[in-house]
Amino acid sequence: MIRHKNTLDDELPSEEKILLEESFYVSANKKNVFHVKLTERGLTLTKHYSNGRQKSHLIPIEQIIGCCCLKFRPSKAICLCGGGNAAKPSPSAGSAGSQNRPQTPAATRYVANNSSVADAYLYIYSYITKLKRNKSYTERNTIALRFRSFDKYEQNAEEANKWRGAILMLLNQSRDMVFKRNFSTNKGYLIFLNPKSGKGKARDIFHKIVAPVLADADIQFDLYITKSANFARQFVRTKMLNHWSTVIVLGGDGLFFEIINGIFERHDWKDVIRYLNFGIIPAGSGNGLAKTISYLYGIPQQDETPVLSSSISFVNGSVTPMDLVRVETTDSIMYSSLAVGWGFIADIDILSEKIRAIGYPRFTLWSLKNIVTLPKYKGRVSYRPFAQNESPPLFTGLFKLPSTSNINCACEEIGFDSDTDPNETLLLQNYHAQYRERLESWYSTSSRRTAYFSTTDSQYQSVGEDHDGTNVCMFGPPSSLPSLLMPVPDDWIVVDDEFVMVHATYQTHLSLDCHFSPASKLNDGVIWLLIMKGGVSRTELTTFLIGMSNGTHLPKTPNPNIQMIACQAFRFEPSDNKGILTVDGEQIKYGPVQGEIVPGIIKVVVPQQRNIPKKV
């Protein structure tokens, strides 16, 4: 590398300060020079061609999630090929990690064949979201800068670490205050993985996608693989949790339900929800909560990399309050984050478990069956209308959906020419050779204990013993509702009828393609109550189900048989003894049930508001 002072201040706004600046040449073609500048906006790479042309590319600081310094051992040829068998670098002084990292696929490849024992390398990791044919996808990009101005490695490493320190400072400044505190106190993440969620691929999802993101960001974590029902619930109920900052669910809505209720079974629940954040990475069958979060924060409906998008939010996202609903039956109390259902959808959630092996299509197949049989249930539905004057308690028309067509890119994406030699050693590449081998391999799902280590001594464990929930007291905020044995207050509305479906929801999506309640927000204090009466026709029901995929399922004109009502509390009282009730997709005892909104009681991790380029 040849370094010289670059004078390109006139290309940047006069008020923008250049923090660091170097010039790098491509070893395969020394006529091409790259000027690399670090400013508060991010990293700018300007390529100067031999014919006088130049092109620039800005990587915003918001898209950078981490960096580290590494040293290569001497070798005749070091092949920097993403996903291949590359030479293993050893960490330099002050590097981000000292252990191997899991590998991820790369998009491009570059080769360096003249590395020196004195060279020091800085690797900068970024994740960029693009839009292609109305579908978004996120890909990992790595920039490798080689410092070789000095004859001694220690001096080159000092230069590389100066850049690393400046980038980490900018990352800390750009992050949410909660994440700043986490990085400064070195608090890690507690991850629960359900190996049987969805199609049973949660282990692979973690190894191939989640772990590399956390490794790039140098975040420590502890991963526990659940092996029995309520294992996660008992864990969060009985363990000290103050050395973790965030609980991450790698599974479905059922596992999130377990963890939330385990928290409220602690006598110190108030303290825990004050210092602990919660998040979810979609790996289940429905993934309603994960889809709601991504939808509300600007990730397009057709996201081709939802797991990666969710994983990145745990590095550069933010934290926001989220409502829960306190649910009470005749013999239990629980907290719900998604929905309480009776009738059509509840039947599908539970009865389709018989064909769980086929994954998400099980919901569609069971829906077709129920359209034909059209089961109905007699009972009483009562609710307390939403009190806010600006919002009417009854909506029967279409909701106005947020549009992503007018989202503008936060910065201009200027790519380099396609004639760039793939053998050039600017090392603008997707490179993954810095990942180490796992200290222990993945065992089968029936293993009693396994251990996985990240760059900061993180681990996961799998416990085989069964855990029951006997003699457990539910704490949490007290109820404002009368007992189920008492009549509802006079200001409630009561409906006695025959119902096909009654569903109380507080998230926009019940599953990946079930846009059930478009007006919902994470923290709006509203329960959206769908009441579908027995007078609905099969044609109306079919139209309703088809429209749920894009949020156009509600009738455009008032329909007494299909109503979506904004409320703050509800009560279902079945008159018969056959039927299914669910809370967050989990079956509960069939009988009277009531729920009330608890606004903003927990904090959830959400992604950055997306600004996605319209073209790729």
PDB file of N, CA, C and O in Angstrom, residues 24 34 36-37 42-46 57-60 63-64 66-70 80 108 110 121-128 140-147 163 167 416 425-432 434:
ATOM      1  N   PHE A  24      -5.054   4.121  -1.067  1.00  0.00           N
ATOM      2  CA  PHE A  24      -4.681   2.730  -1.252  1.00  0.00           C
ATOM      3  C   PHE A  24      -4.623   2.458  -2.745  1.00  0.00           C
ATOM      4  O   PHE A  24      -5.442   2.961  -3.502  1.00  0.00           O
ATOM      5  N   PHE A  34      -7.407   4.129  -4.807  1.00  0.00           N
ATOM      6  CA  PHE A  34      -8.622   4.377  -4.039  1.00  0.00           C
ATOM      7  C   PHE A  34      -8.306   5.346  -2.907  1.00  0.00           C
ATOM      8  O   PHE A  34      -7.359   5.122  -2.138  1.00  0.00           O
ATOM      9  N   VAL A  36      -9.751   6.652   0.521  1.00  0.00           N
ATOM     10  CA  VAL A  36     -10.702   6.212   1.548  1.00  0.00           C
ATOM     11  C   VAL A  36     -10.769   7.285   2.613  1.00  0.00           C
ATOM     12  O   VAL A  36      -9.745   7.673   3.193  1.00  0.00           O
ATOM     13  N   LYS A  37     -11.968   7.797   2.842  1.00  0.00           N
ATOM     14  CA  LYS A  37     -12.179   8.863   3.831  1.00  0.00           C
ATOM     15  C   LYS A  37     -13.222   8.432   4.845  1.00  0.00           C
ATOM     16  O   LYS A  37     -14.242   7.833   4.493  1.00  0.00           O
ATOM     17  N   GLY A  42     -19.978   8.436   7.279  1.00  0.00           N
ATOM     18  CA  GLY A  42     -19.618   7.062   7.002  1.00  0.00           C
ATOM     19  C   GLY A  42     -18.293   6.967   6.276  1.00  0.00           C
ATOM     20  O   GLY A  42     -17.433   7.860   6.379  1.00  0.00           O
ATOM     21  N   LEU A  43     -18.133   5.894   5.516  1.00  0.00           N
ATOM     22  CA  LEU A  43     -16.896   5.611   4.811  1.00  0.00           C
ATOM     23  C   LEU A  43     -17.098   5.892   3.325  1.00  0.00           C
ATOM     24  O   LEU A  43     -17.975   5.308   2.689  1.00  0.00           O
ATOM     25  N   THR A  44     -16.275   6.787   2.767  1.00  0.00           N
ATOM     26  CA  THR A  44     -16.358   7.128   1.345  1.00  0.00           C
ATOM     27  C   THR A  44     -15.150   6.557   0.623  1.00  0.00           C
ATOM     28  O   THR A  44     -14.009   6.817   1.009  1.00  0.00           O
ATOM     29  N   LEU A  45     -15.409   5.785  -0.441  1.00  0.00           N
ATOM     30  CA  LEU A  45     -14.342   5.207  -1.263  1.00  0.00           C
ATOM     31  C   LEU A  45     -14.423   5.832  -2.642  1.00  0.00           C
ATOM     32  O   LEU A  45     -15.451   5.730  -3.305  1.00  0.00           O
ATOM     33  N   THR A  46     -13.367   6.489  -3.032  1.00  0.00           N
ATOM     34  CA  THR A  46     -13.316   7.140  -4.341  1.00  0.00           C
ATOM     35  C   THR A  46     -12.248   6.455  -5.177  1.00  0.00           C
ATOM     36  O   THR A  46     -11.067   6.464  -4.815  1.00  0.00           O
ATOM     37  N   HIS A  57     -18.231   5.977  -3.716  1.00  0.00           N
ATOM     38  CA  HIS A  57     -19.240   5.111  -3.106  1.00  0.00           C
ATOM     39  C   HIS A  57     -19.244   5.381  -1.605  1.00  0.00           C
ATOM     40  O   HIS A  57     -18.200   5.294  -0.947  1.00  0.00           O
ATOM     41  N   LEU A  58     -20.405   5.748  -1.075  1.00  0.00           N
ATOM     42  CA  LEU A  58     -20.535   6.034   0.353  1.00  0.00           C
ATOM     43  C   LEU A  58     -21.197   4.860   1.060  1.00  0.00           C
ATOM     44  O   LEU A  58     -22.265   4.398   0.647  1.00  0.00           O
ATOM     45  N   ILE A  59     -20.583   4.379   2.126  1.00  0.00           N
ATOM     46  CA  ILE A  59     -21.188   3.388   3.007  1.00  0.00           C
ATOM     47  C   ILE A  59     -21.599   4.129   4.272  1.00  0.00           C
ATOM     48  O   ILE A  59     -20.748   4.492   5.093  1.00  0.00           O
ATOM     49  N   PRO A  60     -22.892   4.416   4.455  1.00  0.00           N
ATOM     50  CA  PRO A  60     -23.334   5.175   5.627  1.00  0.00           C
ATOM     51  C   PRO A  60     -22.955   4.466   6.923  1.00  0.00           C
ATOM     52  O   PRO A  60     -22.914   3.234   6.979  1.00  0.00           O
ATOM     53  N   GLN A  63     -25.069   1.622   8.190  1.00  0.00           N
ATOM     54  CA  GLN A  63     -25.006   0.303   7.589  1.00  0.00           C
ATOM     55  C   GLN A  63     -23.794  -0.495   8.041  1.00  0.00           C
ATOM     56  O   GLN A  63     -23.679  -1.684   7.750  1.00  0.00           O
ATOM     57  N   ILE A  64     -22.867   0.149   8.748  1.00  0.00           N
ATOM     58  CA  ILE A  64     -21.692  -0.539   9.282  1.00  0.00           C
ATOM     59  C   ILE A  64     -22.035  -1.074  10.670  1.00  0.00           C
ATOM     60  O   ILE A  64     -22.549  -0.340  11.511  1.00  0.00           O
ATOM     61  N   GLY A  66     -19.711  -3.289  12.467  1.00  0.00           N
ATOM     62  CA  GLY A  66     -18.535  -3.641  13.243  1.00  0.00           C
ATOM     63  C   GLY A  66     -17.274  -3.635  12.405  1.00  0.00           C
ATOM     64  O   GLY A  66     -17.308  -3.478  11.178  1.00  0.00           O
ATOM     65  N   CYS A  67     -16.131  -3.795  13.074  1.00  0.00           N
ATOM     66  CA  CYS A  67     -14.849  -3.875  12.392  1.00  0.00           C
ATOM     67  C   CYS A  67     -13.845  -4.538  13.321  1.00  0.00           C
ATOM     68  O   CYS A  67     -14.036  -4.591  14.536  1.00  0.00           O
ATOM     69  N   CYS A  68     -12.775  -5.063  12.737  1.00  0.00           N
ATOM     70  CA  CYS A  68     -11.732  -5.673  13.549  1.00  0.00           C
ATOM     71  C   CYS A  68     -10.416  -5.628  12.800  1.00  0.00           C
ATOM     72  O   CYS A  68     -10.380  -5.492  11.576  1.00  0.00           O
ATOM     73  N   CYS A  69      -9.317  -5.746  13.539  1.00  0.00           N
ATOM     74  CA  CYS A  69      -7.979  -5.769  12.968  1.00  0.00           C
ATOM     75  C   CYS A  69      -7.445  -7.193  13.024  1.00  0.00           C
ATOM     76  O   CYS A  69      -7.550  -7.868  14.043  1.00  0.00           O
ATOM     77  N   LEU A  70      -6.847  -7.633  11.905  1.00  0.00           N
ATOM     78  CA  LEU A  70      -6.335  -8.990  11.819  1.00  0.00           C
ATOM     79  C   LEU A  70      -4.976  -8.990  11.146  1.00  0.00           C
ATOM     80  O   LEU A  70      -4.621  -8.073  10.396  1.00  0.00           O
ATOM     81  N   LEU A  80      -8.520 -14.786  -0.678  1.00  0.00           N
ATOM     82  CA  LEU A  80      -9.581 -14.179   0.110  1.00  0.00           C
ATOM     83  C   LEU A  80     -10.914 -14.490  -0.548  1.00  0.00           C
ATOM     84  O   LEU A  80     -11.534 -13.634  -1.152  1.00  0.00           O
ATOM     85  N   THR A 108     -18.928 -11.524  -3.480  1.00  0.00           N
ATOM     86  CA  THR A 108     -17.857 -11.335  -4.451  1.00  0.00           C
ATOM     87  C   THR A 108     -16.556 -11.883  -3.901  1.00  0.00           C
ATOM     88  O   THR A 108     -16.426 -12.111  -2.701  1.00  0.00           O
ATOM     89  N   TYR A 110     -12.082 -11.736  -4.078  1.00  0.00           N
ATOM     90  CA  TYR A 110     -10.868 -11.039  -4.483  1.00  0.00           C
ATOM     91  C   TYR A 110      -9.667 -11.845  -3.994  1.00  0.00           C
ATOM     92  O   TYR A 110      -9.766 -12.581  -3.023  1.00  0.00           O
ATOM     93  N   TYR A 121      -4.301  -5.649   8.718  1.00  0.00           N
ATOM     94  CA  TYR A 121      -5.549  -5.543   7.962  1.00  0.00           C
ATOM     95  C   TYR A 121      -6.670  -5.046   8.860  1.00  0.00           C
ATOM     96  O   TYR A 121      -6.782  -5.447  10.024  1.00  0.00           O
ATOM     97  N   LEU A 122      -7.477  -4.173   8.286  1.00  0.00           N
ATOM     98  CA  LEU A 122      -8.686  -3.702   8.958  1.00  0.00           C
ATOM     99  C   LEU A 122      -9.884  -4.205   8.154  1.00  0.00           C
ATOM    100  O   LEU A 122      -9.998  -3.903   6.964  1.00  0.00           O
ATOM    101  N   TYR A 123     -10.767  -4.943   8.801  1.00  0.00           N
ATOM    102  CA  TYR A 123     -11.974  -5.452   8.158  1.00  0.00           C
ATOM    103  C   TYR A 123     -13.180  -4.681   8.665  1.00  0.00           C
ATOM    104  O   TYR A 123     -13.381  -4.557   9.880  1.00  0.00           O
ATOM    105  N   ILE A 124     -13.942  -4.138   7.739  1.00  0.00           N
ATOM    106  CA  ILE A 124     -15.119  -3.334   8.070  1.00  0.00           C
ATOM    107  C   ILE A 124     -16.343  -4.062   7.533  1.00  0.00           C
ATOM    108  O   ILE A 124     -16.440  -4.337   6.341  1.00  0.00           O
ATOM    109  N   TYR A 125     -17.301  -4.377   8.425  1.00  0.00           N
ATOM    110  CA  TYR A 125     -18.458  -5.187   8.065  1.00  0.00           C
ATOM    111  C   TYR A 125     -19.701  -4.311   7.952  1.00  0.00           C
ATOM    112  O   TYR A 125     -20.017  -3.538   8.864  1.00  0.00           O
ATOM    113  N   SER A 126     -20.386  -4.447   6.834  1.00  0.00           N
ATOM    114  CA  SER A 126     -21.627  -3.688   6.634  1.00  0.00           C
ATOM    115  C   SER A 126     -22.685  -4.598   6.038  1.00  0.00           C
ATOM    116  O   SER A 126     -22.363  -5.589   5.367  1.00  0.00           O
ATOM    117  N   TYR A 127     -23.931  -4.254   6.296  1.00  0.00           N
ATOM    118  CA  TYR A 127     -25.073  -4.989   5.758  1.00  0.00           C
ATOM    119  C   TYR A 127     -25.960  -3.995   5.023  1.00  0.00           C
ATOM    120  O   TYR A 127     -26.462  -3.035   5.613  1.00  0.00           O
ATOM    121  N   ILE A 128     -26.140  -4.231   3.743  1.00  0.00           N
ATOM    122  CA  ILE A 128     -26.836  -3.285   2.880  1.00  0.00           C
ATOM    123  C   ILE A 128     -28.127  -3.907   2.368  1.00  0.00           C
ATOM    124  O   ILE A 128     -28.128  -5.038   1.871  1.00  0.00           O
ATOM    125  N   ARG A 140     -24.388  -9.081   3.038  1.00  0.00           N
ATOM    126  CA  ARG A 140     -23.217  -8.708   3.845  1.00  0.00           C
ATOM    127  C   ARG A 140     -22.086  -8.273   2.925  1.00  0.00           C
ATOM    128  O   ARG A 140     -21.807  -8.918   1.917  1.00  0.00           O
ATOM    129  N   ASN A 141     -21.431  -7.175   3.262  1.00  0.00           N
ATOM    130  CA  ASN A 141     -20.278  -6.686   2.515  1.00  0.00           C
ATOM    131  C   ASN A 141     -19.134  -6.421   3.475  1.00  0.00           C
ATOM    132  O   ASN A 141     -19.352  -5.902   4.582  1.00  0.00           O
ATOM    133  N   THR A 142     -17.948  -6.788   3.058  1.00  0.00           N
ATOM    134  CA  THR A 142     -16.766  -6.567   3.873  1.00  0.00           C
ATOM    135  C   THR A 142     -15.741  -5.781   3.074  1.00  0.00           C
ATOM    136  O   THR A 142     -15.448  -6.128   1.924  1.00  0.00           O
ATOM    137  N   ILE A 143     -15.195  -4.756   3.668  1.00  0.00           N
ATOM    138  CA  ILE A 143     -14.090  -4.006   3.081  1.00  0.00           C
ATOM    139  C   ILE A 143     -12.843  -4.340   3.897  1.00  0.00           C
ATOM    140  O   ILE A 143     -12.854  -4.236   5.126  1.00  0.00           O
ATOM    141  N   ALA A 144     -11.807  -4.774   3.220  1.00  0.00           N
ATOM    142  CA  ALA A 144     -10.543  -5.087   3.881  1.00  0.00           C
ATOM    143  C   ALA A 144      -9.487  -4.081   3.428  1.00  0.00           C
ATOM    144  O   ALA A 144      -9.184  -3.976   2.239  1.00  0.00           O
ATOM    145  N   LEU A 145      -8.943  -3.341   4.363  1.00  0.00           N
ATOM    146  CA  LEU A 145      -7.899  -2.358   4.075  1.00  0.00           C
ATOM    147  C   LEU A 145      -6.572  -2.866   4.630  1.00  0.00           C
ATOM    148  O   LEU A 145      -6.494  -3.218   5.810  1.00  0.00           O
ATOM    149  N   ARG A 146      -5.548  -2.897   3.775  1.00  0.00           N
ATOM    150  CA  ARG A 146      -4.233  -3.391   4.197  1.00  0.00           C
ATOM    151  C   ARG A 146      -3.289  -2.222   4.457  1.00  0.00           C
ATOM    152  O   ARG A 146      -3.107  -1.345   3.604  1.00  0.00           O
ATOM    153  N   PHE A 147      -2.702  -2.227   5.639  1.00  0.00           N
ATOM    154  CA  PHE A 147      -1.745  -1.185   6.024  1.00  0.00           C
ATOM    155  C   PHE A 147      -0.339  -1.783   5.980  1.00  0.00           C
ATOM    156  O   PHE A 147      -0.046  -2.748   6.687  1.00  0.00           O
ATOM    157  N   TRP A 163      -7.830   3.551  12.867  1.00  0.00           N
ATOM    158  CA  TRP A 163      -9.048   3.564  12.070  1.00  0.00           C
ATOM    159  C   TRP A 163     -10.165   2.795  12.772  1.00  0.00           C
ATOM    160  O   TRP A 163     -11.315   3.243  12.797  1.00  0.00           O
ATOM    161  N   ILE A 167     -13.868   4.314  13.861  1.00  0.00           N
ATOM    162  CA  ILE A 167     -15.129   3.740  13.367  1.00  0.00           C
ATOM    163  C   ILE A 167     -16.008   3.311  14.528  1.00  0.00           C
ATOM    164  O   ILE A 167     -17.225   3.571  14.537  1.00  0.00           O
ATOM    165  N   PHE A 416     -19.116   0.945  -8.548  1.00  0.00           N
ATOM    166  CA  PHE A 416     -17.957   0.999  -9.406  1.00  0.00           C
ATOM    167  C   PHE A 416     -18.235   0.252 -10.700  1.00  0.00           C
ATOM    168  O   PHE A 416     -19.170  -0.527 -10.800  1.00  0.00           O
ATOM    169  N   THR A 425      -6.364  -5.907  -5.246  1.00  0.00           N
ATOM    170  CA  THR A 425      -6.219  -6.081  -3.819  1.00  0.00           C
ATOM    171  C   THR A 425      -6.511  -4.809  -3.067  1.00  0.00           C
ATOM    172  O   THR A 425      -5.806  -4.440  -2.149  1.00  0.00           O
ATOM    173  N   LEU A 426      -7.502  -4.086  -3.515  1.00  0.00           N
ATOM    174  CA  LEU A 426      -8.086  -3.098  -2.612  1.00  0.00           C
ATOM    175  C   LEU A 426      -8.749  -3.864  -1.485  1.00  0.00           C
ATOM    176  O   LEU A 426      -8.916  -3.354  -0.380  1.00  0.00           O
ATOM    177  N   LEU A 427      -9.105  -5.114  -1.765  1.00  0.00           N
ATOM    178  CA  LEU A 427      -9.791  -5.972  -0.818  1.00  0.00           C
ATOM    179  C   LEU A 427     -11.175  -5.429  -0.510  1.00  0.00           C
ATOM    180  O   LEU A 427     -11.651  -5.534   0.613  1.00  0.00           O
ATOM    181  N   LEU A 428     -11.795  -4.792  -1.506  1.00  0.00           N
ATOM    182  CA  LEU A 428     -13.211  -4.454  -1.423  1.00  0.00           C
ATOM    183  C   LEU A 428     -13.960  -5.726  -1.742  1.00  0.00           C
ATOM    184  O   LEU A 428     -14.165  -6.052  -2.890  1.00  0.00           O
ATOM    185  N   GLN A 429     -14.356  -6.422  -0.742  1.00  0.00           N
ATOM    186  CA  GLN A 429     -14.782  -7.789  -0.967  1.00  0.00           C
ATOM    187  C   GLN A 429     -15.727  -8.233   0.124  1.00  0.00           C
ATOM    188  O   GLN A 429     -15.899  -7.560   1.120  1.00  0.00           O
ATOM    189  N   ASN A 430     -16.318  -9.377  -0.082  1.00  0.00           N
ATOM    190  CA  ASN A 430     -17.015 -10.078   0.988  1.00  0.00           C
ATOM    191  C   ASN A 430     -16.089 -11.194   1.427  1.00  0.00           C
ATOM    192  O   ASN A 430     -15.953 -12.196   0.746  1.00  0.00           O
ATOM    193  N   TYR A 431     -15.438 -11.037   2.545  1.00  0.00           N
ATOM    194  CA  TYR A 431     -14.401 -11.962   2.959  1.00  0.00           C
ATOM    195  C   TYR A 431     -14.757 -12.554   4.302  1.00  0.00           C
ATOM    196  O   TYR A 431     -15.146 -11.859   5.208  1.00  0.00           O
ATOM    197  N   HIS A 432     -14.594 -13.849   4.446  1.00  0.00           N
ATOM    198  CA  HIS A 432     -15.020 -14.516   5.672  1.00  0.00           C
ATOM    199  C   HIS A 432     -13.944 -15.428   6.242  1.00  0.00           C
ATOM    200  O   HIS A 432     -14.230 -16.247   7.095  1.00  0.00           O
ATOM    201  N   GLN A 434     -11.765 -14.764   8.238  1.00  0.00           N
ATOM    202  CA  GLN A 434     -11.408 -14.462   9.610  1.00  0.00           C
ATOM    203  C   GLN A 434     -12.200 -15.282  10.617  1.00  0.00           C
ATOM    204  O   GLN A 434     -11.918 -15.272  11.792  1.00  0.00           O
TER     205      GLN A 434
END
